[in-house]
PDB file of C-alpha atoms in Angstrom:
ATOM      1  CA  MET A 810     -20.889  -3.943 -51.530  1.00 46.00           C
ATOM      2  CA  ALA A 811     -20.174  -7.726 -50.304  1.00 52.00           C
ATOM      3  CA  ASP A 812     -18.933  -8.696 -46.887  1.00 55.00           C
ATOM      4  CA  LYS A 813     -15.297  -9.033 -46.491  1.00 53.00           C
ATOM      5  CA  ILE A 814     -14.216 -12.341 -44.833  1.00 52.00           C
ATOM      6  CA  ILE A 815     -11.054 -11.598 -42.480  1.00 52.00           C
ATOM      7  CA  ASP A 816      -9.097 -15.274 -41.523  1.00 54.00           C
ATOM      8  CA  PRO A 817      -7.956 -14.141 -37.902  1.00 50.00           C
ATOM      9  CA  PHE A 818      -5.786 -17.018 -37.738  1.00 48.00           C
ATOM     10  CA  THR A 819      -3.796 -14.725 -40.517  1.00 55.00           C
ATOM     11  CA  ASN A 820      -1.918 -11.097 -39.747  1.00 54.00           C
ATOM     12  CA  ILE A 821      -3.881  -8.691 -40.516  1.00 54.00           C
ATOM     13  CA  ASP A 822      -3.896  -5.016 -41.196  1.00 56.00           C
ATOM     14  CA  LEU A 823      -6.778  -3.670 -37.839  1.00 55.00           C
ATOM     15  CA  ARG A 824      -7.545  -0.695 -40.812  1.00 53.00           C
ATOM     16  CA  GLN A 825      -9.380  -3.562 -42.613  1.00 56.00           C
ATOM     17  CA  LEU A 826     -11.709  -4.034 -39.998  1.00 56.00           C
ATOM     18  CA  PRO A 827     -15.190  -2.800 -39.887  1.00 56.00           C
ATOM     19  CA  ALA A 828     -15.491   0.934 -38.829  1.00 55.00           C
ATOM     20  CA  ALA A 829     -16.450   1.244 -34.930  1.00 53.00           C
ATOM     21  CA  ASP A 830     -18.981   3.632 -33.748  1.00 57.00           C
ATOM     22  CA  PRO A 831     -16.497   5.799 -31.515  1.00 55.00           C
ATOM     23  CA  SER A 832     -19.688   6.554 -29.521  1.00 59.00           C
ATOM     24  CA  ASN A 833     -19.442   2.894 -28.110  1.00 55.00           C
ATOM     25  CA  ASP A 834     -17.175   1.870 -25.679  1.00 54.00           C
ATOM     26  CA  PRO A 835     -14.969  -0.933 -25.227  1.00 56.00           C
ATOM     27  CA  ILE A 836     -15.584  -2.034 -29.014  1.00 55.00           C
ATOM     28  CA  PHE A 837     -17.484  -5.254 -29.476  1.00 56.00           C
ATOM     29  CA  LEU A 838     -16.483  -7.514 -32.524  1.00 59.00           C
ATOM     30  CA  SER A 839     -19.700  -9.649 -32.043  1.00 60.00           C
ATOM     31  CA  ASN A 840     -18.900 -11.709 -35.248  1.00 64.00           C
ATOM     32  CA  LEU A 841     -15.821 -12.468 -35.185  1.00 69.00           C
ATOM     33  CA  GLN A 842     -15.511 -16.665 -34.731  1.00 75.00           C
ATOM     34  CA  ALA A 843     -11.870 -16.789 -33.540  1.00 78.00           C
ATOM     35  CA  LEU A 844      -8.468 -14.579 -32.639  1.00 79.00           C
ATOM     36  CA  ASN A 845      -4.709 -15.128 -32.960  1.00 79.00           C
ATOM     37  CA  VAL A 846      -2.252 -12.810 -31.686  1.00 82.00           C
ATOM     38  CA  GLY A 847       1.322 -13.705 -32.770  1.00 79.00           C
ATOM     39  CA  GLN A 848       2.764 -15.534 -35.121  1.00 73.00           C
ATOM     40  CA  GLY A 849       4.055 -19.861 -35.369  1.00 65.00           C
ATOM     41  CA  GLY A 850       2.966 -22.711 -33.869  1.00 67.00           C
ATOM     42  CA  GLY A 851       3.544 -22.316 -29.908  1.00 73.00           C
ATOM     43  CA  ASN A 852       4.515 -18.971 -29.996  1.00 82.00           C
ATOM     44  CA  VAL A 853       0.521 -17.823 -29.883  1.00 85.00           C
ATOM     45  CA  PHE A 854      -2.205 -16.492 -28.232  1.00 88.00           C
ATOM     46  CA  ARG A 855      -5.709 -17.753 -29.700  1.00 87.00           C
ATOM     47  CA  ALA A 856      -9.406 -17.854 -28.473  1.00 88.00           C
ATOM     48  CA  ASP A 857     -12.202 -19.001 -30.136  1.00 89.00           C
ATOM     49  CA  LYS A 858     -15.399 -21.321 -29.727  1.00 89.00           C
ATOM     50  CA  GLN A 859     -13.645 -24.127 -27.352  1.00 92.00           C
ATOM     51  CA  GLY A 860     -11.874 -21.218 -24.948  1.00 93.00           C
ATOM     52  CA  ILE A 861      -8.242 -19.426 -24.568  1.00 94.00           C
ATOM     53  CA  TRP A 862      -5.597 -20.854 -25.143  1.00 92.00           C
ATOM     54  CA  LEU A 863      -1.511 -19.995 -25.419  1.00 91.00           C
ATOM     55  CA  GLY A 864       1.656 -22.060 -26.631  1.00 86.00           C
ATOM     56  CA  GLY A 865      -0.218 -24.378 -29.125  1.00 86.00           C
ATOM     57  CA  LYS A 866      -1.152 -24.329 -32.250  1.00 84.00           C
ATOM     58  CA  THR A 867      -4.394 -25.818 -30.925  1.00 87.00           C
ATOM     59  CA  PHE A 868      -6.277 -25.709 -27.677  1.00 91.00           C
ATOM     60  CA  ASP A 869      -6.039 -29.646 -27.339  1.00 91.00           C
ATOM     61  CA  VAL A 870      -2.229 -29.512 -27.014  1.00 90.00           C
ATOM     62  CA  ALA A 871      -1.509 -25.825 -25.586  1.00 90.00           C
ATOM     63  CA  ASN A 872       0.482 -25.238 -22.090  1.00 89.00           C
ATOM     64  CA  PHE A 873      -2.267 -22.990 -21.008  1.00 92.00           C
ATOM     65  CA  SER A 874      -6.231 -22.982 -21.981  1.00 94.00           C
ATOM     66  CA  VAL A 875      -9.159 -21.873 -20.222  1.00 95.00           C
ATOM     67  CA  THR A 876     -12.481 -23.294 -21.619  1.00 95.00           C
ATOM     68  CA  MET A 877     -15.730 -21.289 -22.021  1.00 93.00           C
ATOM     69  CA  ASP A 878     -17.124 -23.209 -18.768  1.00 94.00           C
ATOM     70  CA  GLY A 879     -13.540 -21.614 -16.608  1.00 93.00           C
ATOM     71  CA  ALA A 880     -11.798 -24.731 -16.667  1.00 93.00           C
ATOM     72  CA  MET A 881      -8.227 -24.290 -16.638  1.00 92.00           C
ATOM     73  CA  THR A 882      -5.408 -26.629 -17.534  1.00 92.00           C
ATOM     74  CA  ALA A 883      -2.092 -25.373 -17.177  1.00 90.00           C
ATOM     75  CA  ASN A 884       1.788 -27.323 -17.374  1.00 88.00           C
ATOM     76  CA  SER A 885       2.848 -25.104 -14.075  1.00 85.00           C
ATOM     77  CA  PHE A 886       1.588 -22.099 -12.019  1.00 80.00           C
ATOM     78  CA  ASN A 887       3.345 -20.021  -9.973  1.00 78.00           C
ATOM     79  CA  VAL A 888       1.170 -18.375  -7.451  1.00 68.00           C
ATOM     80  CA  VAL A 889       2.123 -14.748  -6.102  1.00 76.00           C
ATOM     81  CA  GLY A 890       1.156 -13.077  -3.302  1.00 75.00           C
ATOM     82  CA  GLY A 891      -2.969 -14.968  -4.178  1.00 83.00           C
ATOM     83  CA  THR A 892      -4.678 -17.575  -2.294  1.00 87.00           C
ATOM     84  CA  TYR A 893      -5.995 -20.865  -3.849  1.00 88.00           C
ATOM     85  CA  ASN A 894      -9.313 -22.518  -2.816  1.00 91.00           C
ATOM     86  CA  SER A 895     -10.798 -25.749  -4.336  1.00 92.00           C
ATOM     87  CA  ALA A 896     -14.029 -25.277  -2.751  1.00 91.00           C
ATOM     88  CA  ALA A 897     -15.460 -22.169  -0.873  1.00 90.00           C
ATOM     89  CA  SER A 898     -16.761 -24.590   1.638  1.00 91.00           C
ATOM     90  CA  GLY A 899     -16.368 -28.454   3.064  1.00 93.00           C
ATOM     91  CA  ALA A 900     -13.658 -30.786   2.498  1.00 96.00           C
ATOM     92  CA  ARG A 901     -11.523 -28.779   0.034  1.00 96.00           C
ATOM     93  CA  VAL A 902      -7.753 -28.177  -0.344  1.00 96.00           C
ATOM     94  CA  ARG A 903      -6.324 -24.504   0.131  1.00 95.00           C
ATOM     95  CA  ILE A 904      -3.167 -22.822  -0.137  1.00 93.00           C
ATOM     96  CA  PHE A 905      -1.762 -20.033   1.035  1.00 92.00           C
ATOM     97  CA  PRO A 906      -5.121 -19.282   3.049  1.00 93.00           C
ATOM     98  CA  ASP A 907      -3.613 -17.238   5.400  1.00 93.00           C
ATOM     99  CA  ALA A 908       0.449 -15.443   6.216  1.00 92.00           C
ATOM    100  CA  ASN A 909       1.192 -18.179   7.946  1.00 95.00           C
ATOM    101  CA  THR A 910      -0.128 -21.603   6.229  1.00 96.00           C
ATOM    102  CA  GLY A 911       1.075 -22.687   2.703  1.00 94.00           C
ATOM    103  CA  ILE A 912      -1.149 -25.775   2.315  1.00 96.00           C
ATOM    104  CA  GLN A 913      -3.944 -26.847   4.398  1.00 97.00           C
ATOM    105  CA  VAL A 914      -6.279 -29.694   3.781  1.00 97.00           C
ATOM    106  CA  ILE A 915      -9.641 -29.119   5.382  1.00 96.00           C
ATOM    107  CA  ASP A 916     -12.618 -32.029   5.885  1.00 95.00           C
ATOM    108  CA  ASP A 917     -16.662 -31.780   5.312  1.00 94.00           C
ATOM    109  CA  THR A 918     -16.779 -30.712   9.145  1.00 92.00           C
ATOM    110  CA  GLY A 919     -14.442 -27.948   8.685  1.00 90.00           C
ATOM    111  CA  ALA A 920     -11.268 -29.826  10.469  1.00 91.00           C
ATOM    112  CA  ASP A 921      -7.554 -29.755   9.656  1.00 93.00           C
ATOM    113  CA  VAL A 922      -6.414 -32.894   7.914  1.00 96.00           C
ATOM    114  CA  PHE A 923      -3.151 -31.793   7.219  1.00 97.00           C
ATOM    115  CA  LYS A 924      -1.444 -28.289   7.104  1.00 97.00           C
ATOM    116  CA  CYS A 925       2.230 -26.746   6.627  1.00 97.00           C
ATOM    117  CA  LEU A 926       3.022 -24.015   8.275  1.00 97.00           C
ATOM    118  CA  ILE A 927       5.293 -20.992   6.447  1.00 96.00           C
ATOM    119  CA  GLY A 928       4.811 -18.238   8.674  1.00 94.00           C
ATOM    120  CA  GLY A 929       4.699 -17.009  12.294  1.00 94.00           C
ATOM    121  CA  ASP A 930       6.935 -18.652  15.089  1.00 94.00           C
ATOM    122  CA  ASN A 931       5.985 -22.281  14.008  1.00 95.00           C
ATOM    123  CA  VAL A 932       7.645 -21.873  10.289  1.00 97.00           C
ATOM    124  CA  GLY A 933       8.207 -25.544   9.176  1.00 97.00           C
ATOM    125  CA  ASP A 934       6.020 -27.055  11.302  1.00 97.00           C
ATOM    126  CA  VAL A 935       3.469 -29.876  10.167  1.00 98.00           C
ATOM    127  CA  LEU A 936       0.026 -30.941  11.508  1.00 97.00           C
ATOM    128  CA  ILE A 937      -1.784 -34.160  10.575  1.00 97.00           C
ATOM    129  CA  GLY A 938      -5.108 -34.760  12.370  1.00 95.00           C
ATOM    130  CA  ASP A 939      -6.308 -32.988  14.823  1.00 91.00           C
ATOM    131  CA  TYR A 940      -3.259 -32.615  17.202  1.00 92.00           C
ATOM    132  CA  GLY A 941      -5.096 -29.596  19.461  1.00 88.00           C
ATOM    133  CA  ASN A 942      -7.321 -31.887  20.463  1.00 90.00           C
ATOM    134  CA  ASP A 943      -5.397 -35.149  21.158  1.00 93.00           C
ATOM    135  CA  LYS A 944      -5.498 -37.042  17.725  1.00 93.00           C
ATOM    136  CA  GLY A 945      -2.865 -35.948  15.367  1.00 95.00           C
ATOM    137  CA  ILE A 946       0.804 -35.392  14.621  1.00 97.00           C
ATOM    138  CA  LEU A 947       3.195 -32.574  14.775  1.00 97.00           C
ATOM    139  CA  TRP A 948       6.703 -32.407  13.461  1.00 97.00           C
ATOM    140  CA  ASP A 949       7.897 -29.333  15.317  1.00 96.00           C
ATOM    141  CA  LYS A 950      10.765 -28.275  13.170  1.00 96.00           C
ATOM    142  CA  SER A 951      12.405 -26.108  15.549  1.00 95.00           C
ATOM    143  CA  ALA A 952      12.520 -28.682  17.910  1.00 96.00           C
ATOM    144  CA  ALA A 953      13.197 -31.184  15.826  1.00 96.00           C
ATOM    145  CA  VAL A 954      10.535 -33.558  17.640  1.00 97.00           C
ATOM    146  CA  LEU A 955       8.015 -35.649  15.934  1.00 97.00           C
ATOM    147  CA  ASN A 956       5.052 -35.975  18.559  1.00 96.00           C
ATOM    148  CA  VAL A 957       1.802 -37.950  18.205  1.00 96.00           C
ATOM    149  CA  LYS A 958      -1.271 -37.850  20.301  1.00 96.00           C
ATOM    150  CA  GLY A 959      -3.765 -40.409  20.225  1.00 91.00           C
ATOM    151  CA  SER A 960      -3.869 -44.155  19.216  1.00 82.00           C
TER     152      SER A 960
END
């Protein structure tokens, strides 16, 4: 009997898929070239050799996509209870690195370049540069004062 070709970009009956060995957990469809879940151009989840995507008929116009190399593109995102680091070390941007910091920019020596506080006793304060060592700026929200140290 010839192999049946299944077009993954149409609605298929899962009973048409080849029978899987129940001793294998999980089941891998190693020869599947693409996957489509949902109907309509933008109301769909798809995956193929480019990566995965949502909200677009094709990968290049999707609202959300991730390449096979892990590069993510999103029209918007909402971080809830998580953190973000643009790099593990060196110069980087951090979002919610601790309970009191919203956004932090660090230079190649590990020093703060910019920091916005969202928690603790200094909510709303913004630091630019190395204010603690007299070379920076502090917006003190509670005092409504902008302090500059250094020349």
